[in-house]
């Protein structure tokens, strides 16, 4: 059974739960108790869903390891949960137009009393879903799982049924529990994908990206959420093992989801909704409040029973696991006075009590700060091999502060986190690892301090003892009621640098810095480096990323580090060996959207380290930047990250052996424009990720046409192939029996092939558009899906300024698309066959790309592969077929500057002599195509004979009034008019030019046109006399018979 559906649907449900929790949290400040309890339940539910999502993302075979019965139960629970969340979402959307206000205004508009029953129902449903999903993720037996699920659902049905009986008939119940029978499951999964796109912004990823944690937004995980409902307290485990051994990972599939979803600390708002059923039953019910409280015990009893079972199972699972912590160093521990001071400072300016995960992060922060202080200042040599700070009085102050920071971390870990209040939450796997890493790191750092290095009490009291870093005004702005405090910074604050970031992120550099945040009127220069600055890379993206975050989690800013951010540090000015102190170095200015941050490093070593990695990377990939050319201009057309870049064999479209395949690359298309527009060329540049040990850059010549692209496979995948200028051509000699070697461009024989996997389908679509079209704005566009036509205005500035047209035709062949490009100058020639709707250009200009190795008596060396040198024009014909007359006329009209083709018909003949007195004038030139072109109110007549006539083009201005024609004939006569003859037609002015037969004076004569049918003559006359051309008509045999043709 394929389980790929489970990943996408789980992302949808998790995303929806988070969105609803966030939206409801924004209006929960002054909300009634029932609604705040609903927010608590949403927090618990999204915590359980996040835990399940993380398990699936971290272990691709997670779902496969579940037996069929548990899979069916989990699928059923998620389906029912999604229906409930959709119902709540509909309610939120319904009242969204009321707006979000401070105070009670929102709830007065909402008419809360009438909606209390709905909220109570939704709260009960969410409680049940949280329990059911938690049960599925434990090691409980299948029979017990089905029984407890059935008990929960029956209790919920009884509550809803009782409410339906009590509700008014004016407001019928809106919600019903929808559960699928256990034996009748949808074989295609939850069936949520289509609904997910409708109700959430989550992207249901394909198999290649299903396991990416970044597919959903960052959420409050485990006990890191600020608002979480209380679970029944789990008895404190008795097997707390204090040792220095490594953490043992649980081998079974279950995880501490209960602890993740329900921290020990309750939310600040609302009473505890998990009071015992006995308390709920004995509580006095006010008159008129029989809606919810009289029915709560049924659901609460089932929920409490289920949670007790979950707690019991968790306790049994944890009984075999020991929490491994390095014992506290008894020599290095704060005394009673220092503990009291820490306790006092830790409780200042805190709205709520931190949970265990937040405490662990604060302790890690101070451990990192201590390491930073110890490595940032000079450490004098001692007679012993152990490092010591005592000999140097200059380093005493930073050493003392580093020691105090270690005491802070030790006090938080051993005096707060490892107390009974938090022990239940410590069995979350992530917290177990953090506890061990933290205790081991503290112990190792304390070893650097001997007995003589320990500061005295007075020195300790004079250090900075604050537990919480001070916030700037711009940071406090983030911490308001519209912002849910997240844990984005938590992934950066780790003991080991390799553990920082998500699974798809890699830390390149990390240090503490000072910063001034915000505009000049609000920013404050910080002291003591209260910010963590990082360089990192992310899978699927090539550019280095810069991140700055604070301790509290209210600030976490990330963006790409660009070449413009490079700042060369000034030469060192300190005479101290090995350490370079900052002396007047300008801060590094970083802009994160609308928020400006001025970063100040505490020493030049950090500045050098921060700039060294991106500087080396940008130097290695500098070929991807636009070049500064004397006679041309290069611009960036396309830029995107590709998750996978692979070179293929162009002949077979198969991988090379060994594979030439790289991940997380940057792909760019750059265009070089010369003073002659037709000499425009392109190059495609692929550069490696900044995380590569040896960054590289690959450059390919890219023609403007004949690049074949296929979008077969994933929507975000593209395969391209084309030819460069390295095709061998040895077909001639120099006359002395010496072979002449030439390398040419052969568009029919591609020798470069690439496979590209972009991050999303939009990037793949943009790349396809880039390689198939010109970068100019088209003046005419037509497409039917399989083929397209584009007309562009092109100009030359030197050596002879001129304007002309570029035509791009795209074609499809099976799964491949390619384009054809040619240029047409003002004076040109074309044939328009209206019967077949085909336009043929006998002579247009194509571009040939010339290599650097042409007609030489030697072969190029292996290291000097022939490259593109320059462009040359070649002449060829270009037929274009159409399926509609209007499209063909619009295409020809786009080739002119201001004229519009409004009439085109085939004529038997056209003469420019007065008719004889007896008989009729006959033309020896044969049939001609007659066209009428309109510019404003002026009409010009243009005709073209077949190629056997030298001066095949005729043009003239035609009056629109005073015309006479015989209605019983197919002929139309015009009075004496001045006309022009020539071999080509000037498309800008619709004039015949380049006449081979020279005539003195002007050409003047009457014009007689013999059309093929009388209807053609009628339409010709209607166009001349009217303002609009008649629509295209189809001739039939009867009309041809009446025309006498």
Short mmCIF file of N, CA and C in Angstrom, two decimals, residues 10-107:
data_model
loop_
_atom_site.label_atom_id
_atom_site.label_comp_id
_atom_site.label_asym_id
_atom_site.label_seq_id
_atom_site.Cartn_x
_atom_site.Cartn_y
_atom_site.Cartn_z
N UNK A 10 -0.99 14.95 5.76
CA UNK A 10 -0.60 15.33 7.11
C UNK A 10 -0.11 16.77 7.14
N UNK A 11 0.62 17.19 6.10
CA UNK A 11 1.04 18.58 6.02
C UNK A 11 -0.17 19.51 5.95
N UNK A 12 -1.19 19.11 5.20
CA UNK A 12 -2.38 19.93 5.06
C UNK A 12 -3.08 20.10 6.40
N UNK A 13 -3.29 19.00 7.11
CA UNK A 13 -3.99 19.06 8.39
C UNK A 13 -3.17 19.87 9.40
N UNK A 14 -1.86 19.65 9.44
CA UNK A 14 -1.01 20.38 10.39
C UNK A 14 -1.02 21.87 10.09
N UNK A 15 -0.91 22.23 8.82
CA UNK A 15 -0.94 23.65 8.43
C UNK A 15 -2.26 24.30 8.80
N UNK A 16 -3.36 23.62 8.58
CA UNK A 16 -4.66 24.17 8.90
C UNK A 16 -4.81 24.36 10.40
N UNK A 17 -4.35 23.38 11.19
CA UNK A 17 -4.43 23.49 12.65
C UNK A 17 -3.63 24.68 13.15
N UNK A 18 -2.43 24.87 12.58
CA UNK A 18 -1.62 26.01 13.00
C UNK A 18 -2.26 27.33 12.61
N UNK A 19 -2.78 27.44 11.40
CA UNK A 19 -3.42 28.69 10.96
C UNK A 19 -4.60 29.05 11.85
N UNK A 20 -5.41 28.06 12.18
CA UNK A 20 -6.57 28.32 13.04
C UNK A 20 -6.12 28.73 14.44
N UNK A 21 -5.11 28.04 14.97
CA UNK A 21 -4.61 28.41 16.30
C UNK A 21 -4.10 29.84 16.31
N UNK A 22 -3.35 30.22 15.28
CA UNK A 22 -2.81 31.58 15.20
C UNK A 22 -3.93 32.60 15.08
N UNK A 23 -4.90 32.36 14.20
CA UNK A 23 -6.00 33.31 14.00
C UNK A 23 -6.85 33.46 15.25
N UNK A 24 -7.13 32.34 15.92
CA UNK A 24 -7.95 32.40 17.13
C UNK A 24 -7.17 33.04 18.28
N UNK A 25 -5.86 32.81 18.32
CA UNK A 25 -5.05 33.39 19.38
C UNK A 25 -5.05 34.91 19.32
N UNK A 26 -5.14 35.47 18.10
CA UNK A 26 -5.10 36.92 17.95
C UNK A 26 -6.28 37.61 18.62
N UNK A 27 -7.41 36.92 18.77
CA UNK A 27 -8.60 37.54 19.35
C UNK A 27 -8.94 36.94 20.71
N UNK A 28 -8.00 36.19 21.30
CA UNK A 28 -8.30 35.47 22.54
C UNK A 28 -8.01 36.27 23.79
N UNK A 29 -7.44 37.44 23.66
CA UNK A 29 -7.01 38.17 24.85
C UNK A 29 -8.17 38.51 25.76
N UNK A 30 -9.24 39.05 25.22
CA UNK A 30 -10.41 39.44 26.01
C UNK A 30 -11.59 38.51 25.76
N UNK A 31 -11.29 37.31 25.26
CA UNK A 31 -12.37 36.39 24.91
C UNK A 31 -12.95 35.73 26.15
N UNK A 32 -14.18 35.21 26.05
CA UNK A 32 -14.75 34.42 27.14
C UNK A 32 -13.93 33.16 27.39
N UNK A 33 -14.16 32.57 28.57
CA UNK A 33 -13.36 31.42 28.98
C UNK A 33 -13.47 30.26 28.00
N UNK A 34 -14.68 29.99 27.49
CA UNK A 34 -14.86 28.86 26.60
C UNK A 34 -14.00 28.99 25.35
N UNK A 35 -13.92 30.20 24.82
CA UNK A 35 -13.13 30.39 23.60
C UNK A 35 -11.64 30.25 23.91
N UNK A 36 -11.19 30.76 25.05
CA UNK A 36 -9.78 30.61 25.39
C UNK A 36 -9.43 29.15 25.64
N UNK A 37 -10.37 28.40 26.18
CA UNK A 37 -10.13 26.98 26.33
C UNK A 37 -10.05 26.29 24.96
N UNK A 38 -10.86 26.76 24.02
CA UNK A 38 -10.77 26.23 22.65
C UNK A 38 -9.39 26.49 22.06
N UNK A 39 -8.83 27.68 22.31
CA UNK A 39 -7.49 27.99 21.82
C UNK A 39 -6.47 27.06 22.46
N UNK A 40 -6.65 26.78 23.75
CA UNK A 40 -5.76 25.82 24.41
C UNK A 40 -5.80 24.46 23.73
N UNK A 41 -7.02 24.01 23.40
CA UNK A 41 -7.17 22.71 22.76
C UNK A 41 -6.55 22.71 21.37
N UNK A 42 -6.69 23.82 20.63
CA UNK A 42 -6.06 23.92 19.32
C UNK A 42 -4.54 23.85 19.44
N UNK A 43 -4.00 24.48 20.48
CA UNK A 43 -2.56 24.43 20.70
C UNK A 43 -2.10 22.99 20.94
N UNK A 44 -2.85 22.26 21.78
CA UNK A 44 -2.49 20.86 22.04
C UNK A 44 -2.59 20.02 20.79
N UNK A 45 -3.66 20.23 20.00
CA UNK A 45 -3.85 19.45 18.78
C UNK A 45 -2.72 19.71 17.79
N UNK A 46 -2.40 20.99 17.56
CA UNK A 46 -1.34 21.25 16.59
C UNK A 46 0.00 20.75 17.09
N UNK A 47 0.20 20.71 18.42
CA UNK A 47 1.43 20.13 18.94
C UNK A 47 1.54 18.65 18.65
N UNK A 48 0.43 17.92 18.79
CA UNK A 48 0.43 16.48 18.48
C UNK A 48 0.65 16.27 16.99
N UNK A 49 0.00 17.10 16.16
CA UNK A 49 0.17 16.96 14.71
C UNK A 49 1.60 17.28 14.29
N UNK A 50 2.20 18.28 14.91
CA UNK A 50 3.59 18.62 14.60
C UNK A 50 4.51 17.46 14.98
N UNK A 51 4.23 16.83 16.13
CA UNK A 51 5.05 15.69 16.54
C UNK A 51 4.94 14.55 15.53
N UNK A 52 3.72 14.28 15.09
CA UNK A 52 3.53 13.23 14.10
C UNK A 52 4.22 13.60 12.79
N UNK A 53 4.11 14.85 12.39
CA UNK A 53 4.76 15.31 11.17
C UNK A 53 6.27 15.14 11.26
N UNK A 54 6.84 15.52 12.40
CA UNK A 54 8.29 15.41 12.58
C UNK A 54 8.74 13.95 12.53
N UNK A 55 7.94 13.05 13.14
CA UNK A 55 8.28 11.63 13.09
C UNK A 55 8.31 11.12 11.66
N UNK A 56 7.31 11.53 10.88
CA UNK A 56 7.22 11.07 9.49
C UNK A 56 8.35 11.67 8.66
N UNK A 57 8.67 12.95 8.88
CA UNK A 57 9.73 13.60 8.11
C UNK A 57 11.11 13.03 8.44
N UNK A 58 11.32 12.67 9.71
CA UNK A 58 12.62 12.17 10.11
C UNK A 58 12.84 10.70 9.77
N UNK A 59 11.76 9.98 9.54
CA UNK A 59 11.87 8.55 9.23
C UNK A 59 10.93 8.24 8.07
N UNK A 60 11.48 8.06 6.87
CA UNK A 60 10.65 7.84 5.69
C UNK A 60 9.82 6.57 5.80
N UNK A 61 10.31 5.62 6.57
CA UNK A 61 9.58 4.34 6.71
C UNK A 61 8.69 4.32 7.94
N UNK A 62 8.46 5.48 8.54
CA UNK A 62 7.69 5.53 9.79
C UNK A 62 6.30 4.91 9.60
N UNK A 63 5.59 5.33 8.55
CA UNK A 63 4.24 4.82 8.33
C UNK A 63 4.25 3.35 7.93
N UNK A 64 5.30 2.95 7.22
CA UNK A 64 5.38 1.55 6.81
C UNK A 64 5.53 0.61 8.00
N UNK A 65 6.09 1.10 9.08
CA UNK A 65 6.30 0.27 10.26
C UNK A 65 5.02 0.05 11.06
N UNK A 66 3.99 0.82 10.78
CA UNK A 66 2.71 0.64 11.47
C UNK A 66 1.96 -0.52 10.85
N UNK A 67 1.26 -1.29 11.69
CA UNK A 67 0.46 -2.39 11.14
C UNK A 67 -0.79 -1.82 10.48
N UNK A 68 -1.48 -2.63 9.70
CA UNK A 68 -2.62 -2.17 8.90
C UNK A 68 -3.74 -1.61 9.78
N UNK A 69 -3.99 -2.27 10.92
CA UNK A 69 -5.06 -1.79 11.80
C UNK A 69 -4.78 -0.40 12.33
N UNK A 70 -3.54 -0.16 12.72
CA UNK A 70 -3.20 1.16 13.25
C UNK A 70 -3.19 2.20 12.14
N UNK A 71 -2.77 1.81 10.94
CA UNK A 71 -2.84 2.74 9.80
C UNK A 71 -4.28 3.18 9.55
N UNK A 72 -5.20 2.20 9.57
CA UNK A 72 -6.61 2.52 9.31
C UNK A 72 -7.15 3.45 10.39
N UNK A 73 -6.79 3.17 11.65
CA UNK A 73 -7.27 4.02 12.74
C UNK A 73 -6.70 5.43 12.63
N UNK A 74 -5.42 5.53 12.34
CA UNK A 74 -4.81 6.85 12.20
C UNK A 74 -5.42 7.61 11.04
N UNK A 75 -5.66 6.93 9.92
CA UNK A 75 -6.27 7.59 8.77
C UNK A 75 -7.67 8.09 9.12
N UNK A 76 -8.42 7.27 9.85
CA UNK A 76 -9.78 7.65 10.26
C UNK A 76 -9.75 8.85 11.20
N UNK A 77 -8.81 8.86 12.13
CA UNK A 77 -8.71 9.96 13.08
C UNK A 77 -8.33 11.27 12.38
N UNK A 78 -7.39 11.21 11.46
CA UNK A 78 -6.98 12.42 10.75
C UNK A 78 -8.10 12.96 9.87
N UNK A 79 -8.85 12.04 9.27
CA UNK A 79 -9.97 12.47 8.42
C UNK A 79 -11.01 13.22 9.25
N UNK A 80 -11.39 12.63 10.40
CA UNK A 80 -12.37 13.28 11.26
C UNK A 80 -11.84 14.60 11.81
N UNK A 81 -10.54 14.63 12.13
CA UNK A 81 -9.93 15.87 12.63
C UNK A 81 -9.99 16.96 11.57
N UNK A 82 -9.71 16.60 10.33
CA UNK A 82 -9.74 17.60 9.26
C UNK A 82 -11.14 18.17 9.06
N UNK A 83 -12.16 17.33 9.16
CA UNK A 83 -13.54 17.82 9.02
C UNK A 83 -13.87 18.82 10.13
N UNK A 84 -13.43 18.55 11.35
CA UNK A 84 -13.69 19.48 12.44
C UNK A 84 -12.95 20.79 12.22
N UNK A 85 -11.72 20.72 11.79
CA UNK A 85 -10.96 21.95 11.54
C UNK A 85 -11.58 22.76 10.41
N UNK A 86 -12.09 22.09 9.41
CA UNK A 86 -12.80 22.81 8.33
C UNK A 86 -14.02 23.52 8.87
N UNK A 87 -14.73 22.87 9.76
CA UNK A 87 -15.92 23.49 10.35
C UNK A 87 -15.53 24.74 11.13
N UNK A 88 -14.48 24.64 11.94
CA UNK A 88 -14.02 25.80 12.68
C UNK A 88 -13.53 26.89 11.74
N UNK A 89 -12.87 26.51 10.67
CA UNK A 89 -12.40 27.50 9.71
C UNK A 89 -13.57 28.25 9.07
N UNK A 90 -14.62 27.53 8.74
CA UNK A 90 -15.80 28.18 8.17
C UNK A 90 -16.37 29.20 9.14
N UNK A 91 -16.36 28.88 10.42
CA UNK A 91 -16.87 29.82 11.43
C UNK A 91 -15.97 31.04 11.54
N UNK A 92 -14.64 30.83 11.46
CA UNK A 92 -13.71 31.95 11.53
C UNK A 92 -13.87 32.87 10.33
N UNK A 93 -13.98 32.27 9.13
CA UNK A 93 -14.14 33.07 7.91
C UNK A 93 -15.45 33.85 7.94
N UNK A 94 -16.47 33.23 8.50
CA UNK A 94 -17.80 33.87 8.54
C UNK A 94 -17.78 35.18 9.30
N UNK A 95 -16.99 35.21 10.38
CA UNK A 95 -16.96 36.40 11.23
C UNK A 95 -15.70 37.22 11.06
N UNK A 96 -14.95 36.93 10.02
CA UNK A 96 -13.72 37.68 9.81
C UNK A 96 -13.99 39.13 9.45
N UNK A 97 -15.08 39.39 8.77
CA UNK A 97 -15.37 40.76 8.36
C UNK A 97 -15.66 41.67 9.55
N UNK A 98 -15.87 41.10 10.73
CA UNK A 98 -16.09 41.93 11.90
C UNK A 98 -14.82 42.64 12.34
N UNK A 99 -13.67 42.17 11.92
CA UNK A 99 -12.40 42.78 12.26
C UNK A 99 -11.88 42.29 13.58
N UNK A 100 -10.65 42.64 13.86
CA UNK A 100 -10.00 42.28 15.11
C UNK A 100 -9.77 43.55 15.90
N UNK A 101 -10.35 43.64 17.09
CA UNK A 101 -10.23 44.83 17.91
C UNK A 101 -9.66 44.46 19.27
N UNK A 102 -9.12 45.45 19.95
CA UNK A 102 -8.72 45.26 21.32
C UNK A 102 -9.95 45.37 22.21
N UNK A 103 -9.89 44.74 23.36
CA UNK A 103 -11.02 44.82 24.27
C UNK A 103 -12.12 43.86 23.91
N UNK A 104 -13.32 44.21 24.31
CA UNK A 104 -14.46 43.30 24.15
C UNK A 104 -15.31 43.63 22.94
N UNK A 105 -14.89 44.61 22.13
CA UNK A 105 -15.73 45.00 21.00
C UNK A 105 -15.98 43.87 20.03
N UNK A 106 -14.95 43.08 19.79
CA UNK A 106 -15.10 41.96 18.85
C UNK A 106 -16.16 40.99 19.35
N UNK A 107 -16.12 40.68 20.64
CA UNK A 107 -17.02 39.66 21.18
C UNK A 107 -18.45 40.18 21.30
#
